[in-house]
XYZ file of N, CA and C in Angstrom:
807
model
N 1.191 -0.889 0.170
C -0.182 -0.068 0.037
C 1.285 1.562 0.177
N 0.440 2.266 -0.425
C 2.251 3.619 -0.778
C 1.125 4.734 0.514
N 2.038 5.337 -0.015
C 2.076 6.539 1.844
C 0.206 6.653 1.427
N -0.100 7.226 0.320
C -0.973 8.607 -0.015
C -2.505 7.424 0.803
N -2.321 6.374 0.001
C -3.362 5.253 0.840
C -3.560 4.550 2.170
N -2.557 4.836 2.906
C -2.053 4.799 4.058
C -2.725 6.201 5.096
N -2.841 7.381 4.080
C -2.368 8.658 4.882
C -4.632 8.259 5.087
N -5.030 7.463 4.374
C -6.420 7.922 4.580
C -6.846 7.017 5.365
N -5.755 6.505 6.616
C -7.036 4.941 7.104
C -5.960 5.401 8.380
N -5.339 6.615 8.590
C -3.832 7.246 9.450
C -4.839 7.864 10.621
N -5.141 7.202 12.045
C -5.570 8.215 12.843
C -4.075 8.835 13.294
N -2.346 8.331 13.636
C -1.807 8.858 14.312
C -2.267 10.557 14.445
N -1.703 10.402 16.391
C -1.965 11.944 16.467
C -2.728 13.031 16.901
N -4.199 11.652 16.298
C -5.742 12.279 17.131
C -5.699 11.853 18.278
N -7.052 12.124 18.877
C -7.703 11.693 19.806
C -9.355 11.759 20.107
N -8.823 10.358 20.731
C -10.268 10.340 20.731
C -11.022 9.800 22.355
N -11.772 10.181 22.549
C -13.212 9.362 23.422
C -14.370 8.639 22.996
N -13.896 7.431 24.066
C -15.013 6.265 23.647
C -16.036 5.918 25.105
N -17.463 6.753 24.554
C -17.855 6.193 26.105
C -18.655 4.983 25.912
N -18.863 4.347 27.582
C -18.794 2.737 26.948
C -18.085 1.465 27.170
N -16.683 1.989 26.713
C -15.343 1.139 25.704
C -14.770 0.537 26.765
N -15.449 -0.024 27.908
C -14.943 -0.777 28.561
C -14.907 -2.733 28.349
N -16.153 -2.429 27.291
C -16.161 -3.655 26.927
C -17.317 -4.056 26.348
N -17.458 -4.884 25.290
C -18.407 -4.495 24.787
C -18.133 -4.431 23.100
N -19.028 -3.789 22.433
C -18.790 -2.794 21.333
C -18.001 -1.685 21.709
N -18.664 -1.318 23.288
C -17.440 -0.243 23.338
C -15.707 -0.653 23.205
N -15.308 -1.738 23.657
C -13.917 -2.153 23.748
C -13.644 -2.213 22.622
N -14.655 -2.223 21.568
C -13.619 -3.734 20.255
C -13.228 -1.936 19.362
N -14.441 -0.487 19.642
C -14.055 0.585 18.789
C -12.833 1.265 19.612
N -12.734 1.281 20.927
C -11.821 1.428 21.339
C -9.729 1.601 20.899
N -10.335 -0.556 20.339
C -9.381 -1.183 20.866
C -8.447 0.079 18.680
N -9.657 -1.104 17.976
C -9.146 -0.206 16.455
C -9.815 0.986 16.038
N -9.546 1.741 17.366
C -9.227 3.373 17.084
C -7.579 3.501 17.311
N -7.154 2.500 18.756
C -5.994 2.705 18.911
C -5.057 1.551 18.382
N -5.808 1.061 17.819
C -4.634 -0.183 16.399
C -4.173 0.988 15.243
N -4.937 1.820 14.374
C -5.409 2.848 13.632
C -4.290 4.349 14.367
N -4.036 4.299 15.183
C -2.970 5.867 15.991
C -3.501 5.922 16.745
N -4.639 6.467 17.056
C -5.205 7.260 17.821
C -5.020 7.014 19.351
N -4.576 8.062 20.493
C -4.550 7.694 21.548
C -6.233 7.837 22.186
N -6.664 7.178 22.844
C -7.957 7.276 23.324
C -8.279 7.216 25.015
N -9.351 7.339 25.002
C -9.843 8.111 26.658
C -10.777 6.801 26.349
N -10.548 5.845 26.967
C -11.869 5.129 28.012
C -12.587 5.179 28.911
N -14.066 5.510 28.557
C -15.084 6.663 30.125
C -16.452 5.206 29.964
N -15.752 4.653 31.274
C -16.553 3.052 31.411
C -17.101 3.693 32.609
N -18.266 3.299 33.499
C -18.640 2.957 34.755
C -17.966 2.205 35.860
N -17.420 1.010 34.320
C -16.935 0.205 35.358
C -15.701 -0.155 35.172
N -15.239 0.682 36.776
C -13.686 1.006 37.722
C -12.422 -0.264 36.329
N -12.732 -1.165 36.452
C -11.906 -2.492 36.873
C -12.067 -3.026 34.810
N -13.110 -2.898 34.825
C -12.919 -3.286 33.138
C -12.289 -2.626 32.370
N -12.422 -0.451 33.216
C -11.562 -0.529 32.219
C -10.086 0.259 31.959
N -9.712 -0.048 33.590
C -8.446 -0.549 33.569
C -7.394 -1.028 32.399
N -8.859 -2.293 32.741
C -8.410 -4.308 31.524
C -7.951 -3.294 30.058
N -9.172 -2.851 30.109
C -9.022 -2.609 28.494
C -7.856 -1.502 28.143
N -7.983 -0.337 28.868
C -6.282 0.432 29.653
C -5.162 -0.566 28.841
N -5.003 -0.975 29.634
C -3.679 -1.986 29.409
C -3.993 -3.322 28.140
N -4.789 -3.348 27.813
C -4.909 -4.445 26.304
C -4.874 -3.548 25.418
N -5.222 -2.095 25.167
C -4.445 -1.389 24.504
C -3.053 -1.213 24.185
N -2.650 -0.894 26.034
C -1.180 -0.767 25.667
C -0.262 -2.235 25.903
N -0.873 -2.882 25.629
C 0.253 -4.394 25.228
C 0.493 -4.133 23.996
N -1.091 -3.779 23.351
C -1.087 -3.398 21.724
C 0.223 -2.629 20.978
N 0.944 -1.531 22.330
C 1.597 -0.820 21.907
C 0.811 0.540 21.754
N -0.634 0.311 22.201
C -1.186 1.754 21.745
C -1.242 2.691 22.570
N -1.674 3.521 22.939
C -1.652 4.602 23.876
C -3.745 4.933 24.591
N -3.650 4.805 25.146
C -4.796 4.753 25.717
C -5.113 5.318 27.618
N -6.142 5.654 27.926
C -5.938 6.338 29.625
C -8.213 6.252 29.551
N -7.700 5.341 30.985
C -8.986 5.032 32.108
C -10.111 6.110 32.186
N -11.056 6.683 32.122
C -11.265 7.891 32.829
C -12.602 6.657 33.290
N -13.073 6.528 34.934
C -14.054 6.394 35.325
C -15.048 7.472 35.526
N -16.619 7.188 34.285
C -17.342 8.300 34.454
C -18.681 7.458 33.681
N -20.000 8.544 34.465
C -21.079 8.779 35.187
C -21.410 9.102 33.838
N -22.124 8.039 32.337
C -22.992 9.683 31.096
C -24.141 10.558 31.761
N -24.357 9.478 33.453
C -25.803 10.201 33.730
C -25.040 11.803 34.554
N -23.883 11.754 34.325
C -23.175 13.106 35.954
C -22.690 13.530 35.082
N -23.709 14.658 34.973
C -23.715 16.351 34.241
C -21.380 16.425 34.399
N -21.028 16.455 36.093
C -19.753 17.244 36.621
C -18.749 16.298 35.859
N -18.711 15.101 36.245
C -18.101 13.956 35.442
C -18.506 13.861 34.061
N -18.651 14.272 33.015
C -18.734 14.133 31.292
C -17.903 15.218 31.523
N -17.816 16.939 31.953
C -17.252 17.961 32.154
C -15.892 16.993 31.723
N -15.736 16.738 33.801
C -14.711 16.576 33.805
C -13.361 15.069 32.780
N -14.400 13.619 32.209
C -13.809 13.917 31.314
C -13.552 14.437 29.838
N -13.977 15.569 30.149
C -13.774 16.009 28.523
C -12.433 16.878 29.371
N -12.272 17.484 29.996
C -11.235 17.907 30.993
C -9.282 16.531 30.935
N -9.541 16.326 31.444
C -8.801 15.054 31.682
C -8.411 14.828 30.409
N -8.810 14.874 29.146
C -8.376 13.999 27.795
C -7.990 15.104 27.362
N -7.771 16.404 27.475
C -7.511 17.853 27.031
C -5.699 17.466 27.499
N -5.883 16.910 29.543
C -4.909 17.369 29.997
C -3.813 16.352 29.658
N -4.194 15.849 29.575
C -3.279 14.102 29.459
C -2.255 14.475 28.199
N -3.759 15.158 26.414
C -3.324 14.754 25.437
C -3.084 15.411 24.964
N -3.893 16.700 25.164
C -3.727 18.033 24.886
C -4.823 18.803 23.370
N -5.693 18.012 22.921
C -6.845 17.960 21.822
C -7.875 16.686 22.259
N -8.264 16.934 21.789
C -10.093 15.756 21.504
C -10.039 16.633 19.921
N -10.176 15.334 18.607
C -10.601 15.388 17.862
C -11.476 14.231 17.513
N -11.648 12.681 18.353
C -13.059 12.540 18.547
C -13.730 12.006 19.506
N -15.280 11.628 19.164
C -16.019 11.563 20.473
C -17.407 10.439 20.190
N -16.952 9.848 20.639
C -18.224 7.847 19.974
C -18.804 7.924 21.240
N -20.213 8.049 21.074
C -21.154 8.331 22.479
C -20.915 7.035 22.458
N -20.847 6.243 23.700
C -21.868 4.354 22.504
C -21.816 3.741 24.317
N -22.209 4.970 25.217
C -22.886 3.793 26.664
C -23.862 3.672 26.397
N -24.260 3.016 27.303
C -26.265 2.468 26.827
C -26.429 1.944 27.885
N -27.872 1.859 28.469
C -28.293 0.698 29.253
C -29.604 0.175 28.326
N -29.828 -0.438 28.855
C -31.300 -0.968 28.043
C -31.851 -2.186 29.604
N -32.634 -1.959 30.078
C -32.883 -2.887 30.929
C -34.861 -3.628 30.340
N -34.811 -4.438 30.189
C -35.899 -4.454 29.598
C -37.139 -4.326 30.446
N -38.103 -3.986 29.992
C -39.613 -3.509 30.463
C -40.377 -3.458 29.511
N -41.729 -4.343 29.548
C -43.210 -3.447 29.175
C -43.293 -1.538 29.913
N -43.878 -1.445 28.355
C -44.229 -0.249 28.941
C -45.433 0.105 29.542
N -46.467 -0.683 29.852
C -47.155 -0.729 30.490
C -46.807 -1.360 32.333
N -46.171 -1.672 32.325
C -45.197 -1.987 34.011
C -43.889 -0.832 33.546
N -43.664 0.280 33.036
C -42.376 0.630 33.185
C -42.504 1.672 33.965
N -41.110 1.897 34.815
C -41.127 3.354 35.532
C -41.346 4.639 35.385
N -41.496 5.469 36.156
C -40.693 6.679 35.649
C -39.897 6.926 35.651
N -39.089 6.662 36.769
C -37.466 5.855 37.560
C -37.163 5.665 36.382
N -37.370 4.359 35.368
C -36.435 2.758 34.870
C -36.083 4.384 34.013
N -37.240 4.984 33.253
C -37.441 5.937 31.594
C -36.428 6.422 31.847
N -36.253 7.432 33.672
C -35.758 8.026 33.103
C -34.362 8.274 32.558
N -33.914 6.831 33.997
C -32.542 6.902 33.391
C -32.650 6.278 32.004
N -32.763 5.591 32.079
C -31.846 5.105 30.321
C -32.257 6.108 29.766
N -32.880 7.674 29.428
C -32.560 8.513 29.147
C -32.033 9.329 29.525
N -31.213 9.341 30.686
C -30.624 9.677 31.172
C -29.100 9.421 29.980
N -28.866 8.437 30.554
C -27.370 8.288 30.212
C -27.155 7.422 28.166
N -28.688 7.216 27.692
C -28.497 6.992 26.858
C -28.924 8.222 25.463
N -29.421 9.568 25.806
C -30.215 10.227 25.291
C -29.643 11.750 25.685
N -29.479 12.088 27.484
C -29.252 12.689 27.855
C -27.588 13.484 27.525
N -26.559 11.485 27.967
C -25.634 11.531 28.555
C -24.883 12.365 27.544
N -24.965 12.003 25.759
C -25.016 11.940 24.765
C -24.602 13.591 24.654
N -25.719 13.873 24.770
C -26.275 15.581 24.601
C -24.910 16.132 25.248
N -25.272 15.922 26.428
C -23.936 16.787 27.470
C -22.669 16.336 27.763
N -22.103 15.038 27.073
C -20.797 15.322 26.280
C -20.903 15.682 24.778
N -21.608 15.609 24.103
C -21.496 16.623 22.778
C -21.540 17.862 23.070
N -21.835 18.623 23.372
C -22.089 19.800 24.226
C -19.927 20.701 24.414
N -20.496 19.730 25.691
C -19.042 19.960 26.051
C -17.203 19.562 24.837
N -17.766 18.860 24.273
C -16.691 18.921 22.653
C -16.835 19.871 22.016
N -17.825 20.212 21.523
C -17.887 20.386 20.499
C -17.005 21.690 20.099
N -16.461 22.624 20.663
C -15.475 23.387 20.657
C -13.994 23.310 20.516
N -13.756 22.029 21.232
C -12.722 20.961 20.591
C -12.920 20.252 19.344
N -13.716 19.701 19.098
C -14.461 19.390 17.584
C -14.783 20.176 16.649
N -14.397 21.819 17.171
C -14.138 22.330 16.570
C -13.181 22.974 15.770
N -12.416 23.121 16.779
C -11.250 23.374 16.821
C -10.121 22.352 15.820
N -10.524 21.294 15.298
C -10.040 19.627 15.369
C -9.675 20.508 13.125
N -11.442 20.735 13.223
C -11.156 21.325 11.982
C -11.775 19.624 10.943
N -11.441 19.196 10.186
C -11.742 18.260 9.113
C -11.577 16.823 9.691
N -10.306 17.512 11.172
C -10.364 16.337 11.910
C -11.235 15.798 12.488
N -12.028 16.740 12.546
C -13.145 16.641 14.175
C -14.394 15.072 13.408
N -14.640 14.487 14.500
C -15.804 13.198 14.263
C -16.377 12.596 15.432
N -17.918 13.229 15.204
C -19.069 12.783 16.285
C -19.411 11.233 15.961
N -18.941 10.529 16.368
C -20.018 8.937 16.048
C -20.972 8.722 16.862
N -22.142 8.586 16.937
C -22.670 7.885 17.996
C -23.247 6.757 17.533
N -23.454 5.877 19.009
C -23.211 4.141 18.437
C -25.586 4.169 18.931
N -25.599 4.031 17.354
C -27.237 3.676 17.647
C -27.435 2.098 17.761
N -28.730 1.510 17.002
C -28.991 0.427 16.862
C -30.129 0.195 16.137
N -30.203 -0.827 15.588
C -31.073 -1.229 13.814
C -32.548 -2.016 14.771
N -32.495 -1.943 16.116
C -34.012 -1.026 17.194
C -35.102 -0.278 16.554
N -33.684 0.793 15.456
C -34.667 2.344 15.215
C -35.938 1.716 14.176
N -34.621 1.098 13.324
C -36.456 0.491 12.461
C -37.003 -0.679 13.223
N -36.889 -1.589 14.126
C -37.187 -2.512 14.110
C -37.476 -2.613 15.511
N -38.242 -1.669 16.259
C -38.467 -2.401 17.791
C -38.613 -3.952 18.094
N -38.468 -3.615 19.779
C -39.144 -5.106 20.273
C -39.383 -5.299 21.768
N -40.250 -5.512 21.805
C -40.649 -5.723 23.032
C -40.615 -5.576 24.214
N -40.636 -4.768 25.271
C -40.055 -4.227 26.094
C -38.734 -3.649 26.723
N -38.392 -2.512 25.058
C -37.553 -2.010 25.076
C -38.066 -0.574 24.407
N -39.030 -0.480 24.875
C -39.749 1.420 24.550
C -38.677 2.464 24.889
N -37.850 1.974 25.994
C -37.197 3.363 26.335
C -36.557 3.693 25.466
N -35.488 2.255 25.039
C -34.341 2.356 24.989
C -34.098 2.618 23.515
N -35.724 2.216 22.975
C -35.585 2.637 21.395
C -36.214 3.953 21.071
N -37.015 4.703 22.452
C -36.708 6.019 22.257
C -35.857 6.962 22.111
N -34.930 6.481 23.307
C -33.948 6.855 23.297
C -32.446 7.053 21.948
N -32.344 5.538 21.617
C -32.196 5.878 20.019
C -32.451 6.507 18.846
N -33.689 6.325 18.519
C -34.380 6.847 18.106
C -34.241 8.492 17.664
N -33.724 8.973 19.171
C -34.087 10.215 19.639
C -31.813 11.233 19.316
N -31.647 9.990 19.255
C -30.335 10.328 19.597
C -30.379 10.423 18.039
N -30.074 9.457 16.916
C -30.077 10.126 15.893
C -30.090 11.148 15.113
N -31.497 11.638 15.761
C -31.898 12.961 15.108
C -31.014 13.790 15.812
N -31.379 13.423 16.363
C -29.874 14.620 17.926
C -28.853 14.681 16.069
N -28.472 13.727 16.136
C -27.193 13.270 15.779
C -27.259 14.056 14.073
N -28.381 14.422 13.393
C -28.194 15.206 12.050
C -28.590 16.141 12.035
N -29.115 16.721 13.720
C -28.235 18.219 13.580
C -27.484 18.662 13.960
N -26.188 17.964 15.116
C -25.284 18.124 14.746
C -24.149 18.416 13.775
N -24.788 17.466 12.249
C -24.338 17.337 11.397
C -24.697 18.696 10.528
N -25.259 19.510 11.127
C -25.884 20.399 10.359
C -24.381 22.115 11.259
N -24.347 21.725 11.967
C -23.852 22.647 13.275
C -22.874 22.542 12.906
N -22.012 21.516 12.529
C -20.469 20.985 12.622
C -19.513 21.483 11.118
N -21.116 21.387 9.520
C -20.701 21.524 8.691
C -19.609 22.686 8.539
N -19.483 23.266 8.818
C -19.225 24.862 8.772
C -17.249 24.447 8.905
N -17.020 23.790 10.264
C -16.272 23.535 10.139
C -15.373 22.624 9.699
N -15.968 21.897 9.030
C -15.610 20.601 8.083
C -14.858 18.317 9.026
N -16.496 19.313 10.245
C -16.787 18.002 11.464
C -17.905 16.811 10.443
N -17.913 16.152 10.585
C -19.003 15.198 10.373
C -18.646 14.597 11.647
N -20.514 14.083 11.603
C -21.585 13.840 12.747
C -22.620 12.509 11.712
N -22.016 10.409 12.793
C -22.606 10.409 11.848
C -23.244 8.858 13.174
N -23.930 8.222 12.240
C -23.846 7.165 13.525
C -24.257 6.135 13.278
N -23.459 5.089 13.788
C -23.911 3.529 13.257
C -24.649 2.496 13.996
N -25.173 2.399 13.117
C -26.470 1.476 14.453
C -26.256 -1.057 13.892
N -25.214 -0.947 15.172
C -25.672 -2.230 14.885
C -26.578 -2.872 14.904
N -26.373 -4.515 13.949
C -27.612 -5.890 14.576
C -27.157 -6.342 15.140
N -27.692 -7.618 14.920
C -26.983 -8.626 16.100
C -25.428 -8.911 16.181
N -25.529 -8.220 17.680
C -23.473 -8.101 18.221
C -23.826 -9.361 19.340
N -22.777 -10.417 19.719
C -22.307 -10.969 20.888
C -21.369 -10.436 21.433
N -22.022 -9.340 22.965
C -21.061 -9.062 23.819
C -22.322 -9.494 25.134
N -22.050 -8.703 25.995
C -22.057 -9.043 27.585
C -23.355 -8.719 27.667
N -23.883 -7.369 27.120
C -25.100 -6.972 27.303
C -26.292 -8.283 26.323
N -25.823 -8.492 25.012
C -26.661 -8.979 24.363
C -26.675 -10.895 25.111
N -25.418 -10.515 25.191
C -25.749 -11.880 26.486
C -27.140 -11.960 27.212
N -26.946 -11.191 28.262
C -28.146 -11.110 28.993
C -29.609 -11.946 28.386
N -29.782 -10.614 28.025
C -31.127 -10.592 26.700
C -31.624 -11.693 25.658
N -30.399 -12.620 25.216
C -30.374 -13.867 24.804
C -30.662 -15.156 25.654
N -29.975 -15.150 26.993
C -30.443 -15.451 28.255
C -31.363 -15.480 28.174
N -32.272 -14.272 29.084
C -33.649 -14.133 29.338
C -35.145 -15.066 28.844
N -34.574 -14.740 26.904
C -35.145 -15.369 26.333
C -35.262 -16.831 25.670
N -33.914 -17.227 26.672
C -34.192 -19.147 26.307
C -34.239 -18.601 27.647
N -34.382 -18.163 28.872
C -34.764 -18.737 30.132
C -36.348 -19.237 29.723
N -36.811 -18.323 28.897
C -38.356 -18.258 28.649
C -38.822 -19.588 28.388
N -37.954 -19.859 27.148
C -38.125 -21.492 26.466
C -38.502 -22.405 27.460
N -37.518 -22.139 28.285
C -37.060 -23.761 29.223
C -36.166 -24.193 28.138
N -34.735 -23.580 27.938
C -34.020 -23.524 27.608
C -32.461 -23.247 28.184
N -31.978 -24.375 28.485
C -30.996 -24.584 29.271
C -29.249 -23.393 29.166
N -29.845 -22.403 27.524
C -28.747 -21.729 26.683
C -28.819 -20.886 25.909
N -27.593 -20.558 25.646
C -28.440 -19.471 24.458
C -28.292 -20.055 22.523
N -27.776 -21.147 22.566
C -27.423 -21.887 21.305
C -28.275 -21.718 20.201
N -29.484 -22.106 21.210
C -30.242 -22.203 20.193
C -31.265 -21.091 19.478
N -31.306 -19.984 21.216
C -31.440 -18.722 20.163
C -30.445 -17.784 19.294
N -29.104 -17.931 19.220
C -28.233 -17.684 18.771
C -28.343 -18.115 17.561
N -28.877 -19.560 16.889
C -29.143 -19.608 15.636
C -30.339 -19.336 15.037
N -30.956 -19.723 15.729
C -32.336 -18.967 14.890
C -32.149 -17.680 14.327
N -31.783 -16.423 15.209
C -31.038 -15.163 14.978
C -30.064 -15.183 13.662
N -29.079 -16.301 14.249
C -28.380 -15.692 13.199
C -29.264 -16.260 11.288
N -30.119 -17.136 11.839
C -30.320 -18.041 10.364
C -30.577 -16.541 9.671
N -31.600 -15.768 10.005
C -31.875 -14.184 9.863
C -31.319 -13.908 9.313
N -29.860 -13.772 9.606
C -29.070 -12.224 8.713
C -28.174 -12.515 7.726
N -28.080 -12.486 6.469
C -27.917 -12.866 5.345
C -26.230 -13.454 5.428
N -25.785 -12.924 6.405
C -24.335 -12.843 6.406
C -24.471 -14.887 6.872
N -24.867 -14.961 7.414
C -25.592 -15.951 8.506
C -24.246 -16.337 9.623
N -24.237 -15.048 10.114
C -23.229 -15.075 11.468
C -24.132 -13.638 11.982
N -24.001 -13.476 13.674
C -23.852 -12.647 14.351
C -22.565 -11.844 14.073
N -23.140 -9.674 15.081
C -21.194 -8.979 14.367
C -20.455 -9.973 15.814
N -19.395 -9.172 15.749
C -18.884 -9.519 16.999
C -18.647 -8.344 17.400
N -17.086 -7.344 18.460
C -17.207 -6.193 19.167
C -16.112 -5.266 18.246
N -15.330 -6.467 17.148
C -13.887 -6.072 16.820
C -14.688 -5.667 15.030
N -16.198 -5.670 14.399
C -16.979 -5.694 13.360
C -17.781 -3.990 13.782
N -17.649 -3.449 14.727
C -18.208 -2.378 15.351
C -17.203 -1.499 14.750
N -15.978 -1.928 15.742
C -14.759 -0.836 16.303
C -14.610 -0.449 14.710
N -14.370 -1.991 13.512
C -13.922 -1.637 12.794
C -14.289 -0.325 11.458
N -15.764 -0.137 11.779
C -16.541 0.529 11.052
C -16.535 2.040 11.772
N -16.742 2.212 13.121
C -16.355 3.155 13.579
C -15.086 3.624 12.694
N -13.577 2.970 12.891
C -12.800 3.064 12.294
C -12.687 4.579 10.591
N -13.343 3.500 10.094
C -13.237 3.518 8.984
C -14.317 5.948 9.297
N -15.061 5.719 10.098
C -15.956 6.944 9.978
C -14.997 8.046 10.506
N -14.369 7.976 11.341
C -12.933 9.244 12.166
C -12.011 8.913 11.232
N -11.730 8.273 9.991
C -10.492 8.243 9.065
C -11.185 9.510 8.144
N -9.406 10.075 7.679
C -9.975 10.918 6.609
C -10.482 10.453 5.522
N -10.533 8.976 5.639
C -11.302 8.501 3.855
C -12.870 8.572 4.103
N -13.625 8.553 5.763
C -14.585 9.229 5.528
C -15.140 10.524 5.247
N -14.572 12.038 4.930
C -14.285 13.186 5.725
C -15.099 13.944 4.235
N -16.344 13.150 3.722
C -17.487 13.466 2.882
C -19.516 13.225 3.293
N -18.817 12.614 4.171
C -19.993 11.406 5.213
C -20.456 12.573 6.357
N -21.579 12.710 6.273
C -22.038 13.562 7.727
C -23.408 13.382 7.449
N -23.748 13.483 8.917
C -25.499 13.155 8.979
C -26.081 11.818 8.683
N -25.328 10.633 8.149
C -25.961 9.458 8.113
C -25.713 8.262 9.571
N -27.115 7.465 9.005
C -26.886 6.429 10.013
C -26.570 5.506 8.974
N -25.283 4.517 9.209
C -24.625 3.388 9.090
C -25.092 2.037 9.259
N -25.822 1.401 8.281
C -26.261 -0.116 9.526
C -25.505 -0.622 9.682
N -24.889 -1.786 10.624
C -23.417 -2.814 10.528
C -23.729 -3.784 11.205
N -24.603 -4.392 10.450
C -25.554 -5.801 10.494
C -25.549 -7.082 9.751
N -24.996 -7.235 9.030
C -24.634 -7.819 8.225
C -25.689 -8.023 6.595
N -26.378 -6.992 6.929
C -27.630 -7.119 5.885
C -28.936 -7.556 6.642
N -28.989 -7.590 8.694
C -30.627 -8.071 8.586
C -31.856 -7.187 8.428
N -31.177 -5.754 8.121
C -32.090 -4.769 7.922
C -32.668 -5.048 6.624
N -32.250 -5.670 6.520
C -33.158 -6.439 4.703
C -34.071 -7.049 4.768
N -34.112 -8.429 6.276
C -34.666 -8.653 5.744
C -36.206 -8.192 6.687
N -35.827 -6.907 7.176
C -37.129 -6.588 8.381
C -38.162 -6.000 7.782
């Protein structure tokens, strides 16, 4: 590969924040951004897993900093941005990935649960984006806002009304961000994963298997995989690699878009 081609996917000198970055999809995103040269600030409420992710990246000769951060806490979010700037001097890429999805039918959903989910999944996205915006603008053509949504915005599931609402709001919010950031050369896009095998999805799959009286998730997983044109679930690295694409110079003219990373699942819905 010649130097010009390499430059299209080079993030050396760039600094990224990845929320919910300690495990699952967030870990895949953090690892892949670091692999492409970015210094990654891993923001998560799980201090132990956060430290493990930082160590994994550093063991692979990457640059990382773990910061414990609750996306429902405005002061913690502001501190996250300041910590990133203090450590690395700039902020070029923000990936809003952190999300919660405690399942509940709408008729049984408490106001407190609704508020909790929207606080992390949508309000937190707004707070971090607002805090980071001056720095993304200063980054200019290197600036990237990447929000991780879900295929749930295309097809909803019972028990996920609060989550679906938060992700739908995130997608609309991202389009507004794209308009406000365009004059600075900064892009804002959404990645909507399909079926991904993560610790979080394991809980949902386990609940479904339990309801069906099955001892494990193997049958549930196989049935769902059969619906995906590629024939298998995604893993965290698949979403991480798609995030790299949107973070690099190769995507400089893509903004305001939702990109489904789902192995074709949306086509079957």
